[in-house]
Short mmCIF file of C-alpha atoms and ligand atoms in Angstrom, two decimals:
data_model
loop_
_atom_site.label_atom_id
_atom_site.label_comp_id
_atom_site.label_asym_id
_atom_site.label_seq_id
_atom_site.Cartn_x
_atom_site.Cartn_y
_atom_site.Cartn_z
CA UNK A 224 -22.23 -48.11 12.30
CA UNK A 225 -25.52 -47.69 10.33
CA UNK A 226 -25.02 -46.77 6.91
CA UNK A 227 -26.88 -42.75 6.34
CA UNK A 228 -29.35 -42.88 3.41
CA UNK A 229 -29.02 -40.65 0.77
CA UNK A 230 -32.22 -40.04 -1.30
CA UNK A 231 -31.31 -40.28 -4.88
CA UNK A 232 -30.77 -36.95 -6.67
CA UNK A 233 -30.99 -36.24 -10.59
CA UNK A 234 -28.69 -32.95 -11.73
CA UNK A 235 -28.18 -31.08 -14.88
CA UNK A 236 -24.76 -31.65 -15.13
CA UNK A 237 -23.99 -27.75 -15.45
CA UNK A 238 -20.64 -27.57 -13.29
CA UNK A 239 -18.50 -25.99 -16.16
CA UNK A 240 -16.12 -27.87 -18.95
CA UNK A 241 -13.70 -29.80 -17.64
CA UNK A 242 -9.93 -27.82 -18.17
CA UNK A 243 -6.64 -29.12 -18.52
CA UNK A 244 -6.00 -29.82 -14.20
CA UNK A 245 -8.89 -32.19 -15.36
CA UNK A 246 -12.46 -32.63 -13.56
CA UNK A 247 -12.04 -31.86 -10.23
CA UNK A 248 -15.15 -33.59 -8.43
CA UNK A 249 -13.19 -35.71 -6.26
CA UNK A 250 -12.76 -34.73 -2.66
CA UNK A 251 -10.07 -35.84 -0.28
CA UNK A 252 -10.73 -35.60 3.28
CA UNK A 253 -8.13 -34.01 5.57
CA UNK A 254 -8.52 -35.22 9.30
CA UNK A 255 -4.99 -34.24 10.54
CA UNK A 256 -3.50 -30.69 10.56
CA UNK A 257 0.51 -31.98 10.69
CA UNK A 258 -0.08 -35.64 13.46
CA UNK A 259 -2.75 -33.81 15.24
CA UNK A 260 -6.44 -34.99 15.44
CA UNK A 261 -8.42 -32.63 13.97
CA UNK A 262 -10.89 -33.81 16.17
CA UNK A 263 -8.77 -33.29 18.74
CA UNK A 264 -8.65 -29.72 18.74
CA UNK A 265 -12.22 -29.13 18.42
CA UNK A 266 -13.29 -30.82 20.98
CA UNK A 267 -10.97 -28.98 23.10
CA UNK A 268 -11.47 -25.33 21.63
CA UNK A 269 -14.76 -25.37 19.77
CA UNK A 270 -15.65 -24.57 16.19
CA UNK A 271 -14.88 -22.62 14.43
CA UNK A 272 -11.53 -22.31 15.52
CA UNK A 273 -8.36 -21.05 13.80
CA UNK A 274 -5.22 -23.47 13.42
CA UNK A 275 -2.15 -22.35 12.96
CA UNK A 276 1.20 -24.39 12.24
CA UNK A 277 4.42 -23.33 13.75
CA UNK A 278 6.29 -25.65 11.65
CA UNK A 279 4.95 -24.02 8.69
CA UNK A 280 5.55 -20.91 9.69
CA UNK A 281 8.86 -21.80 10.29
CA UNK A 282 9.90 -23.92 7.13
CA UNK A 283 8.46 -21.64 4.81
CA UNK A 284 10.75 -18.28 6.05
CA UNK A 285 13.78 -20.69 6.12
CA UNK A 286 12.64 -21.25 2.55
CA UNK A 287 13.03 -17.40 2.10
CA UNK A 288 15.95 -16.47 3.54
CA UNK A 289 18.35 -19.31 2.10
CA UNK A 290 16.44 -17.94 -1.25
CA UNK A 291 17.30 -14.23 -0.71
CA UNK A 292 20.84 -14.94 0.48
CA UNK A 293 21.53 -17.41 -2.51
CA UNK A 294 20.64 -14.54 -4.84
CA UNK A 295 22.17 -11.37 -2.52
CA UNK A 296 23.52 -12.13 1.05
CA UNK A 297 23.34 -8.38 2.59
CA UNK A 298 20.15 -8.45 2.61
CA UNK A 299 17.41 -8.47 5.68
CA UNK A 300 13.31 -9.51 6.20
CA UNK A 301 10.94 -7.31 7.77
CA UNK A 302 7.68 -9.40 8.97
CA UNK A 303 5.03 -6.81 7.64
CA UNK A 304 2.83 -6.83 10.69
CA UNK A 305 -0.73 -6.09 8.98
CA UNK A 306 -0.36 -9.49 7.43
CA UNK A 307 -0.87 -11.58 11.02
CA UNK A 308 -0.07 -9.80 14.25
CA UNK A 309 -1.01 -11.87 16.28
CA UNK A 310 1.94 -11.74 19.34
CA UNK A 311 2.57 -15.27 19.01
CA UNK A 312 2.91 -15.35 15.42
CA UNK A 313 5.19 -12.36 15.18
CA UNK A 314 7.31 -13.94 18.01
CA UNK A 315 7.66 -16.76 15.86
CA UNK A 316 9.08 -14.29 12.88
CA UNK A 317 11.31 -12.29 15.37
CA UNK A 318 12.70 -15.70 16.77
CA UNK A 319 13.96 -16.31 13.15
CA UNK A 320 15.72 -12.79 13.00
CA UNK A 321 13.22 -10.99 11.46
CA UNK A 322 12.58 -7.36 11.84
CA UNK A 323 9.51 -5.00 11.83
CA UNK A 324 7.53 -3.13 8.85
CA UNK A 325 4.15 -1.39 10.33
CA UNK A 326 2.19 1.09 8.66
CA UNK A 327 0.20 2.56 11.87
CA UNK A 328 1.20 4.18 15.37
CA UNK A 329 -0.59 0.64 16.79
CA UNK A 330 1.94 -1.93 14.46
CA UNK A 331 4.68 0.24 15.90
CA UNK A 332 3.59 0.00 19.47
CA UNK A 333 3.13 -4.10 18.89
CA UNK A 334 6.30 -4.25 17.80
CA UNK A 335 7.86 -2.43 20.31
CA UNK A 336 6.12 -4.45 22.57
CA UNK A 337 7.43 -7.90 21.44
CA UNK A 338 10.89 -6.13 22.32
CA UNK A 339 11.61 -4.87 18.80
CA UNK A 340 14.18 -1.81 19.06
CA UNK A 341 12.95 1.37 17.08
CA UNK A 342 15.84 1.22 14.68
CA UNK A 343 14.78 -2.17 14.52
CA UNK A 344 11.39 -0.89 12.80
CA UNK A 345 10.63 0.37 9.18
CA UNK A 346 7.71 2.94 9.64
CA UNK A 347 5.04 2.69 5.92
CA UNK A 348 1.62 3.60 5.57
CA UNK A 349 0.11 7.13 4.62
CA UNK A 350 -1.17 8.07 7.26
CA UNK A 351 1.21 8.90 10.07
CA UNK A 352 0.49 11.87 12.50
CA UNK A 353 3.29 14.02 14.40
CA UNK A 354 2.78 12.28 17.55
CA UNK A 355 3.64 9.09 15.72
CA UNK A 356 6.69 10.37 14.03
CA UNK A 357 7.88 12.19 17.56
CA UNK A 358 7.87 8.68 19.09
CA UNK A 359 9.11 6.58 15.93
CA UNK A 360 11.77 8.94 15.12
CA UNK A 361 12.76 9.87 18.65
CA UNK A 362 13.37 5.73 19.06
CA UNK A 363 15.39 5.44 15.92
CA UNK A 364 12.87 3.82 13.79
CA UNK A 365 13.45 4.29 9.91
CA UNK A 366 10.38 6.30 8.27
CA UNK A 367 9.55 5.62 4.50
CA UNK A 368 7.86 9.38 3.34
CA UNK A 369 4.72 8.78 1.28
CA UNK A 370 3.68 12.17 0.61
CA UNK A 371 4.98 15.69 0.53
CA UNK A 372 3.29 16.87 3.82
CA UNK A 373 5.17 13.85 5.52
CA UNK A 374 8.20 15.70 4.60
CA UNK A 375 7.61 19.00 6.21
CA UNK A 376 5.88 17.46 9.19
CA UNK A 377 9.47 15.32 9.19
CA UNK A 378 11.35 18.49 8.71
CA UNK A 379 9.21 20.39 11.60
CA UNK A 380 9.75 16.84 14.05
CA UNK A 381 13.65 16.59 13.58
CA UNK A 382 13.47 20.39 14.69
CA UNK A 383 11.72 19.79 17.77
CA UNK A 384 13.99 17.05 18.59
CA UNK A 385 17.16 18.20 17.48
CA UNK A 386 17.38 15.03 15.75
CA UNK A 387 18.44 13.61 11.92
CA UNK A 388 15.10 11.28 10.96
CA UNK A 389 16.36 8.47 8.91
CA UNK A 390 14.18 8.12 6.12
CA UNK A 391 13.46 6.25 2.23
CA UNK A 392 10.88 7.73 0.07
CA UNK A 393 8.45 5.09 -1.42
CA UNK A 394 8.43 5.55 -4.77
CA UNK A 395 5.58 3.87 -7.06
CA UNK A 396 6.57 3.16 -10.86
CA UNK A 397 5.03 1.12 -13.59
CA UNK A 398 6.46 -2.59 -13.94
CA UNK A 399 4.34 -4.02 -16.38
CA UNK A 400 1.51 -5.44 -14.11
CA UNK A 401 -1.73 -3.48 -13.90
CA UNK A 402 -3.90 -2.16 -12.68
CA UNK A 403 -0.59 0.13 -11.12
CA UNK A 404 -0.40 1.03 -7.61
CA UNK A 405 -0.09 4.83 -7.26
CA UNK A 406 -1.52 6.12 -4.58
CA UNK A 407 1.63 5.56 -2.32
CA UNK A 408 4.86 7.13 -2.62
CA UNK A 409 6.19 9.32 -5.43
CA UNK A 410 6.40 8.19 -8.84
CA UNK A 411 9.49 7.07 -10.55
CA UNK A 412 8.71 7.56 -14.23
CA UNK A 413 7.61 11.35 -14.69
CA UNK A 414 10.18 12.62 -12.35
CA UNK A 415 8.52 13.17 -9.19
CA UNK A 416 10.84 10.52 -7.17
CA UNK A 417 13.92 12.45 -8.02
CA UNK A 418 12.30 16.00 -7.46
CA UNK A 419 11.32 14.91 -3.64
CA UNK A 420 14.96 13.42 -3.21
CA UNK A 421 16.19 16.57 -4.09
CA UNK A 422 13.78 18.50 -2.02
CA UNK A 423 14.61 16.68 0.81
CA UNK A 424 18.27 17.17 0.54
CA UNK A 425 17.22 20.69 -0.16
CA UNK A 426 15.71 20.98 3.10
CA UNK A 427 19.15 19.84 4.72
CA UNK A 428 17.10 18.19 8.21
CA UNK A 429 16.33 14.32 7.22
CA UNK A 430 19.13 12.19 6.08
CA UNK A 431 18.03 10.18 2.75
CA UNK A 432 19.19 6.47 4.14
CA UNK A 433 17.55 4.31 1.86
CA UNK A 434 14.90 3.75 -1.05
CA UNK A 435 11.30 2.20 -0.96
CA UNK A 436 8.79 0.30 -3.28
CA UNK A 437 6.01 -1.80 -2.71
CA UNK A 438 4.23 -2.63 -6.10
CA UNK A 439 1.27 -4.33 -4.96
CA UNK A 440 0.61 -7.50 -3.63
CA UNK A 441 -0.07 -11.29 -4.71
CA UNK A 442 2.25 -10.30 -7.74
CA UNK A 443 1.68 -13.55 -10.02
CA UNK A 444 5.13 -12.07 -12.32
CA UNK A 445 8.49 -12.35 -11.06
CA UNK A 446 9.95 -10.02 -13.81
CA UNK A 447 7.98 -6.85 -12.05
CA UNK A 448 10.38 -7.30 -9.01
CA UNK A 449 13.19 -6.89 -11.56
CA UNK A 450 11.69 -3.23 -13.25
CA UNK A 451 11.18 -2.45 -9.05
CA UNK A 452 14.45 -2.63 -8.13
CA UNK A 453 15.90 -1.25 -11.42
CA UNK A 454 14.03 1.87 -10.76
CA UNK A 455 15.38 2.16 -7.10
CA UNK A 456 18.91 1.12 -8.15
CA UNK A 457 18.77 3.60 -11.10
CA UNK A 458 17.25 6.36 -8.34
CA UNK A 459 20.29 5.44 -5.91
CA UNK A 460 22.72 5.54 -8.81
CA UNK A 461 21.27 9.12 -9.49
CA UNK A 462 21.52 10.66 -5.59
CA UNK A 463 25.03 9.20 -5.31
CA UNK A 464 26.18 11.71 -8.55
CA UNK A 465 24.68 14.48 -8.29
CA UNK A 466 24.53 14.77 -4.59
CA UNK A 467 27.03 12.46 -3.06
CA UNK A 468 24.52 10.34 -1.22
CA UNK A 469 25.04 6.61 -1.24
CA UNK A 470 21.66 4.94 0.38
CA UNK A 471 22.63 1.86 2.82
CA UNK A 472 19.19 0.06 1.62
CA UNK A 473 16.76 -1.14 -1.47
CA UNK A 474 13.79 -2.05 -0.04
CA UNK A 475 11.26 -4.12 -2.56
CA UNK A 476 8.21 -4.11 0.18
CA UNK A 477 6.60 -7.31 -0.04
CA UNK A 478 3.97 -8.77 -3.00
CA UNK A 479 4.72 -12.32 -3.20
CA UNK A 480 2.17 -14.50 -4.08
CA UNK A 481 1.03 -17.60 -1.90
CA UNK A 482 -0.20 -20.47 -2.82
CA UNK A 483 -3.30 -19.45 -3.29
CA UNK A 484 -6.06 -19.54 -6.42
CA UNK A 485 -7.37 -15.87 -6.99
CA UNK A 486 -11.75 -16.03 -7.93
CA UNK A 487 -11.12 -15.18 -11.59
CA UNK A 488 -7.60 -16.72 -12.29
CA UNK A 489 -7.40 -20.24 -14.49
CA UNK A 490 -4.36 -21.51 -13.09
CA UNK A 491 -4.16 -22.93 -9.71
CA UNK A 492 -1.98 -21.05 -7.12
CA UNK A 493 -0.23 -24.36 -7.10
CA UNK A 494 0.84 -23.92 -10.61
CA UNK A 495 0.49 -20.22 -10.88
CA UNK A 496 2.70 -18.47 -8.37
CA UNK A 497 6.22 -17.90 -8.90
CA UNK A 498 8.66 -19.75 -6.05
CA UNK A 499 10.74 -17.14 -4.24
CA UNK A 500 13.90 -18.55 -6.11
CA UNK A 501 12.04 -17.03 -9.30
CA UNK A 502 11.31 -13.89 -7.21
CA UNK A 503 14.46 -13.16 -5.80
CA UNK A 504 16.58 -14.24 -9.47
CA UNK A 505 14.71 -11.38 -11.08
CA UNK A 506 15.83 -8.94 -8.41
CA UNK A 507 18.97 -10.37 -8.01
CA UNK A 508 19.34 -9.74 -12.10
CA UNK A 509 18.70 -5.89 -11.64
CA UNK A 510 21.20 -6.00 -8.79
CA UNK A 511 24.22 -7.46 -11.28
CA UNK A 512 23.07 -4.84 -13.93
CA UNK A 513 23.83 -1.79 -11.48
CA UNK A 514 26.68 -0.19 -11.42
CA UNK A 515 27.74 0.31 -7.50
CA UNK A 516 31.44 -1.12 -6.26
CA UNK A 517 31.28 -3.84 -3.69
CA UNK A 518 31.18 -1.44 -0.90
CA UNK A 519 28.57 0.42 -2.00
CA UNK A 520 26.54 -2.66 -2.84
CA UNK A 521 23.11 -1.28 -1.06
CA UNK A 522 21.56 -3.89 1.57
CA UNK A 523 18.19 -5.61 0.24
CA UNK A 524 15.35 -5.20 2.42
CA UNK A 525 11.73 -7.35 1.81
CA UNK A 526 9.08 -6.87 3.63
CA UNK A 527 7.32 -10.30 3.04
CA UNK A 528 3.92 -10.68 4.11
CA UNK A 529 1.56 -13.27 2.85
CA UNK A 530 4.03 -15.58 1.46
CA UNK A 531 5.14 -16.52 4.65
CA UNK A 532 2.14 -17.58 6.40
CA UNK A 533 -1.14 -17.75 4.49
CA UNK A 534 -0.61 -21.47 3.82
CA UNK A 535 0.35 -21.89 7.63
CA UNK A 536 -3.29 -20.75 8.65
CA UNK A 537 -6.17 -23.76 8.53
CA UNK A 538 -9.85 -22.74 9.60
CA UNK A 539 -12.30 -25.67 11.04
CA UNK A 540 -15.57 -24.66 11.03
CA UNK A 541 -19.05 -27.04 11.21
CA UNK A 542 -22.10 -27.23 9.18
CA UNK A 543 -25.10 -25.49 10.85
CA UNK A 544 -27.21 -26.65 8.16
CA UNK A 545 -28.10 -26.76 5.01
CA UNK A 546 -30.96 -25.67 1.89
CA UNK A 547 -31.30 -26.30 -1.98
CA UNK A 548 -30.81 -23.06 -4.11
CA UNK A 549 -33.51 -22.00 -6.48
CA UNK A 550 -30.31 -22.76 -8.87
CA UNK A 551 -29.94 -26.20 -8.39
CA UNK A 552 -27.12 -25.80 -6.39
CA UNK A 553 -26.60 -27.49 -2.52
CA UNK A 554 -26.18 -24.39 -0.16
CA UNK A 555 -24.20 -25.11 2.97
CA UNK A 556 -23.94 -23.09 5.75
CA UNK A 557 -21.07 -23.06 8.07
CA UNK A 558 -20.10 -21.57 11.00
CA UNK A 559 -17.27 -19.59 9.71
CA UNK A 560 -18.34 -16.69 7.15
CA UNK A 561 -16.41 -13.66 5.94
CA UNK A 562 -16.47 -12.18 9.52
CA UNK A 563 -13.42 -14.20 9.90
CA UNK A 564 -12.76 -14.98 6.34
CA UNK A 565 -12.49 -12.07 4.34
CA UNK A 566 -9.90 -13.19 2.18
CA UNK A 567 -12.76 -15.44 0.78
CA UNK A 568 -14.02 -12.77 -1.18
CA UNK A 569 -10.35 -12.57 -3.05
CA UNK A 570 -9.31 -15.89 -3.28
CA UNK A 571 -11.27 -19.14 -4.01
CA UNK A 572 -10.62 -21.20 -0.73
CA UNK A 573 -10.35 -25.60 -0.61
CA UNK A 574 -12.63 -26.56 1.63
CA UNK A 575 -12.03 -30.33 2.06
CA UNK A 576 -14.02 -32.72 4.36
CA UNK A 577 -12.56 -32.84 7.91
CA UNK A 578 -14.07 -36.48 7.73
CA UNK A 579 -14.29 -39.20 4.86
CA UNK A 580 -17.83 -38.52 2.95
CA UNK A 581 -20.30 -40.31 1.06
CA UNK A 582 -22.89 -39.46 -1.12
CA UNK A 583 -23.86 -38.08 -4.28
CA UNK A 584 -21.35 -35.17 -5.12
CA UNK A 585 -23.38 -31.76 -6.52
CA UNK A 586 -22.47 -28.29 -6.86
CA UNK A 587 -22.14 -26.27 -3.81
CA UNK A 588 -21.86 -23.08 -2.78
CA UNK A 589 -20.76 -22.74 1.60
CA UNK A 590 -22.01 -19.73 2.87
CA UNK A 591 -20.69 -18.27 6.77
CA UNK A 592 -23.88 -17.62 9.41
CA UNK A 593 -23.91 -13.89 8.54
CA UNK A 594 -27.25 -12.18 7.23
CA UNK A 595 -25.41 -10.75 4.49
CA UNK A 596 -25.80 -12.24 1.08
CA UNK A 597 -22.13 -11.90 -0.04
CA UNK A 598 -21.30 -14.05 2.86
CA UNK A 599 -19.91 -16.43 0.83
CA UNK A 600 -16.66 -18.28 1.65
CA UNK A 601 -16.60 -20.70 -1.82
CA UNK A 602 -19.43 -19.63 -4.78
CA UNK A 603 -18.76 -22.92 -6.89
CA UNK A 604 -17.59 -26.77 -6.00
CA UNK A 605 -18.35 -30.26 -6.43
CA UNK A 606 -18.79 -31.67 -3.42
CA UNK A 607 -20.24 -35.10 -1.83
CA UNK A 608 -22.94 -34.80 0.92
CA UNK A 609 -22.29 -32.80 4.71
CA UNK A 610 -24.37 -33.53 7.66
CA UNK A 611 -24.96 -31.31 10.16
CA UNK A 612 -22.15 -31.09 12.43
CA UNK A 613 -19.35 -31.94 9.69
CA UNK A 614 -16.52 -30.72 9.80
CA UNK A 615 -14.72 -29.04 7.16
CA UNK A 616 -10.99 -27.40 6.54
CA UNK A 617 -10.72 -23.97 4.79
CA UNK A 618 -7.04 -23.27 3.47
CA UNK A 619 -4.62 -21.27 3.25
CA UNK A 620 -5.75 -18.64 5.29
CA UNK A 621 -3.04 -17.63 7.44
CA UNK A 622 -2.71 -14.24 5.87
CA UNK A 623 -4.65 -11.19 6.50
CA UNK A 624 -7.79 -12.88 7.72
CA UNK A 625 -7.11 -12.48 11.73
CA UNK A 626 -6.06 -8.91 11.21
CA UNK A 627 -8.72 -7.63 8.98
CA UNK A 628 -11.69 -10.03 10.39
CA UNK A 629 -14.92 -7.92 11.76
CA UNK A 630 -16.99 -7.72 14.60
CA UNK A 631 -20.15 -8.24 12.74
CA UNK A 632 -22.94 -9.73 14.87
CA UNK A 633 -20.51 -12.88 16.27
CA UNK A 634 -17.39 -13.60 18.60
CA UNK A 635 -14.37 -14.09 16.92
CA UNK A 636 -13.13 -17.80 17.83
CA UNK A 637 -10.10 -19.48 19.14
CA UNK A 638 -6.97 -19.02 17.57
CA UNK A 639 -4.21 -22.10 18.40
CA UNK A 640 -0.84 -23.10 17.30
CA UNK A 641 0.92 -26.43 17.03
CA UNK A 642 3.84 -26.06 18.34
CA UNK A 643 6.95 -28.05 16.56
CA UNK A 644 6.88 -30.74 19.15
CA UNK A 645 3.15 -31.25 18.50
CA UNK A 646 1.34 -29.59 21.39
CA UNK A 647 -2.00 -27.17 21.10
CA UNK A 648 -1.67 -24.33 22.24
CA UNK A 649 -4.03 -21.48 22.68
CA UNK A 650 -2.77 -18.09 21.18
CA UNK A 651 -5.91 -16.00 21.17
CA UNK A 652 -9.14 -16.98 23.54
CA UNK A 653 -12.25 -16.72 22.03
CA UNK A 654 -14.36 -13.53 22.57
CA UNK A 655 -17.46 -13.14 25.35
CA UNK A 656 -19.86 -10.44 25.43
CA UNK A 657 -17.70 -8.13 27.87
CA UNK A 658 -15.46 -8.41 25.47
CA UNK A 659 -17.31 -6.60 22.66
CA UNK A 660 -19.00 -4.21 25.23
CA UNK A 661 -16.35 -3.47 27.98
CA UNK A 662 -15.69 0.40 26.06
CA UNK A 663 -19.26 1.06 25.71
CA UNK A 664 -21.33 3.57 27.81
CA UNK A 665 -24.63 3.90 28.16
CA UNK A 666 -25.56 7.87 28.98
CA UNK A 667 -27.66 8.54 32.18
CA UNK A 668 -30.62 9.75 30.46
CA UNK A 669 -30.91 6.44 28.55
CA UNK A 670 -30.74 3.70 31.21
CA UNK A 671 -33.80 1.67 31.63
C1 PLP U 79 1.11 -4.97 3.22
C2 PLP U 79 2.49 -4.53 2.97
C3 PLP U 79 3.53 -5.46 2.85
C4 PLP U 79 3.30 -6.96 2.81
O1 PLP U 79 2.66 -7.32 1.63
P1 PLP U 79 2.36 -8.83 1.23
O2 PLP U 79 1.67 -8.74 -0.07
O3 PLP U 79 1.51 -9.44 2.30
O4 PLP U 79 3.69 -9.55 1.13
C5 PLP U 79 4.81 -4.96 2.69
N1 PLP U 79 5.06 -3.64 2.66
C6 PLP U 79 4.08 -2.72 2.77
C7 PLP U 79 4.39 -1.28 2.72
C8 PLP U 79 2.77 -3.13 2.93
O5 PLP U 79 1.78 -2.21 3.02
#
């Protein structure tokens, strides 16, 4: 094959001092996701196209659960839908015994759906209406309160019903990492977490069966899992003497960090984020400090999100073309922007080559095909020369991207999955016009 020319280039070598991981200009190419051609699968299902690993998926909540168990064995997982619900993904999660945490009427019904029994389901989020809690608690599904009206809307549903709603308060409480989440729940250190309890039992119509957190999320510190699940312990400790209530479940929500590098942080994800054996040895500490008897040893829910499947999720998109910055800088533009990447503007992606490269190496930013300027999926790397029609890998992007991706001015892609014996398969078809328009209507008075 002919050699490509590349016209010399002079930079200011302005890419930033070199820290301790060392100089990072060299690039590795990645042309296999697991023994499949990357190649392979673009061909078949176009670019850009999202690539998800069962194996992965797979290995990585095994990794979990023999963690959790090590630490506390009554404990359970609840795949926290918003992070990927895609069916097949979720299937993949239930297949391993997980159960459901959705925060919306639609999670619920998706769960349901992929045969998940209501008391199979924890119920979050703010914003549930009474239709939602008719059908949720009607089915047996656990609801975590977030606010006072929730209560009295509970109080009015279990009427109409004739039923007992099984429900946790989530409670918000300051663990040392800021800034603190506070918006959900009650909070646990002026008082207000004890004051609903005792509201609720008050009210004599829901029956208090458990106790809810969920601090935040990427949680880089281990130890704020440990002041979490004091505070709940020290909250059950506190209904079971003054009212005689012992809760059946803790449950921590979900927070843990993946592997990936947040835009502002100086230690690689890599290096950075705590292993679940850290995460669960913390909680597992403020579990030996409590005082319950075996029997009344409360089960230990997590509601694990991103953990268990950003690093699963790969992205192959192509070069469309590319432009020199007024900067300096190379600009690339892919095919892929923030429409399906929005995690992008959190976390600072690795691109790598999707073929070996050549060239001189400059500073680059890759920017998606929107007309937006903050389409940006990577502001800052070193990297050799692209041609149009190179492919590159994003990763990890497994987590949160196919949930909260937009329908701004393109078709969402392909989604696929290799399976564990190697296959490609298709899990979500691309989109098509009808797609996008199919709920429209265009009034009488305005046809042409
Ligand atoms: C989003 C969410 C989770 C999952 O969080 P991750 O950070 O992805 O692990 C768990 N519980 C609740 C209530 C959530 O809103």
């Amino acid at each position: 094959m002919k050699k490509k020319y590349n016209p010399p280039f002079i930079e200011k070598n302005d890419v930033g001092m070199t820290n301790k991981f060392g100089f990072t200009s060299v690039v590795d190419y990645q042309d296999k996701i697991e023994n499949v051609l990357i190649s392979s699968i673009t061909e078949e299902y176009g670019s850009p196209v999202m690539i998800f690993s069962e194996n992965a998926i797979r290995n990585k909540y095994r990794e979990m659960k023999t963690a959790l168990e090590k630490y506390y064995p009554n404990s359970e997982i609840s795949w926290s839908y918003k992070t990927n619900y895609l069916q097949a993904i979720c299937s993949i999660f239930h297949q391993e015994g997980a159960k459901a945490e959705v925060v919306s009427i639609m999670e619920y019904d998706m769960a349901r759906g992929l045969g998940q029994k209501g008391s199979d389901i924890i119920f979050n989020g703010p914003g549930k209406r009474r239709e939602d809690l008719l059908k949720a608690v009607s089915e047996g599904a656990r609801i975590h309160i977030d606010h006072l009206d929730e209560i009295v809307l509970l109080e009015s549903v279990s009427e109409e019903l004739g039923m007992m709603p099984q429900v946790a308060i989530r409670v918000n409480m300051d663990t040392g990492v800021y800034p603190q989440w506070q918006r959900f729940g009650f909070n646990y250190d002026n008082g207000e977490a004890m004051r609903t309890l005792q509201r609720i039992v008050t009210g004599g119509k829901l029956k208090i069966v458990g106790l809810h957190t969920h601090i935040g999320t990427f949680m880089l510190e281990a130890t704020a899992y440990y002041y979490s699940a004091k505070a709940l312990l020290d909250l059950a400790q506190q209904l079971k003497d003054k009212f005689g209530i012992v809760v059946e479940y803790i449950d921590l929500g979900g927070g843990f960090a993946s592997r990936n590098t947040l835009h502002n942080q100086y230690t690689p994800g890599e290096f950075a984020s705590p292993n679940p054996e850290q995460y669960f040895a913390s909680i597992g500490r403020a579990f030996n400090e409590a005082q319950f008897t075996r029997e009344e040893h409360p089960r230990l829910i997590m509601e694990t999100g991103r953990v268990l499947v950003a690093e699963a999720g790969y992205c192959v998109a192509s070069v469309i073309g590319k432009k020199d910055l007024p900067t300096g800088q190379r600009a690339v533009i892919l095919d892929a922007g923030v429409n399906m990447l929005i995690t992008a503007w959190w976390y600072n992606l690795k691109i790598k080559p999707a073929q070996p490269l050549s060239g001189t190496s400059r500073n680059t930013v890759f920017y998606g095909p929107l007309c937006m300027n903050i389409d940006v999926i990577k502001p800052d790397s070193v990297f050799p020369d692209l041609q149009n029609n190179d492919k590159v890998v994003i990763h990890p992007v497994g987590a949160y991207n196919v949930t909260q991706w937009m329908q701004f001015i393109e078709y969402r892609p392909n989604v696929v999955l290799i399976s564990e014996t190697g296959t490609v398969e298709l899990i979500r078809e691309r989109e098509y016009l009808d797609d996008i328009q199919r709920r429209e209507r265009i009034p009488e008075h305005l046809r042409v």
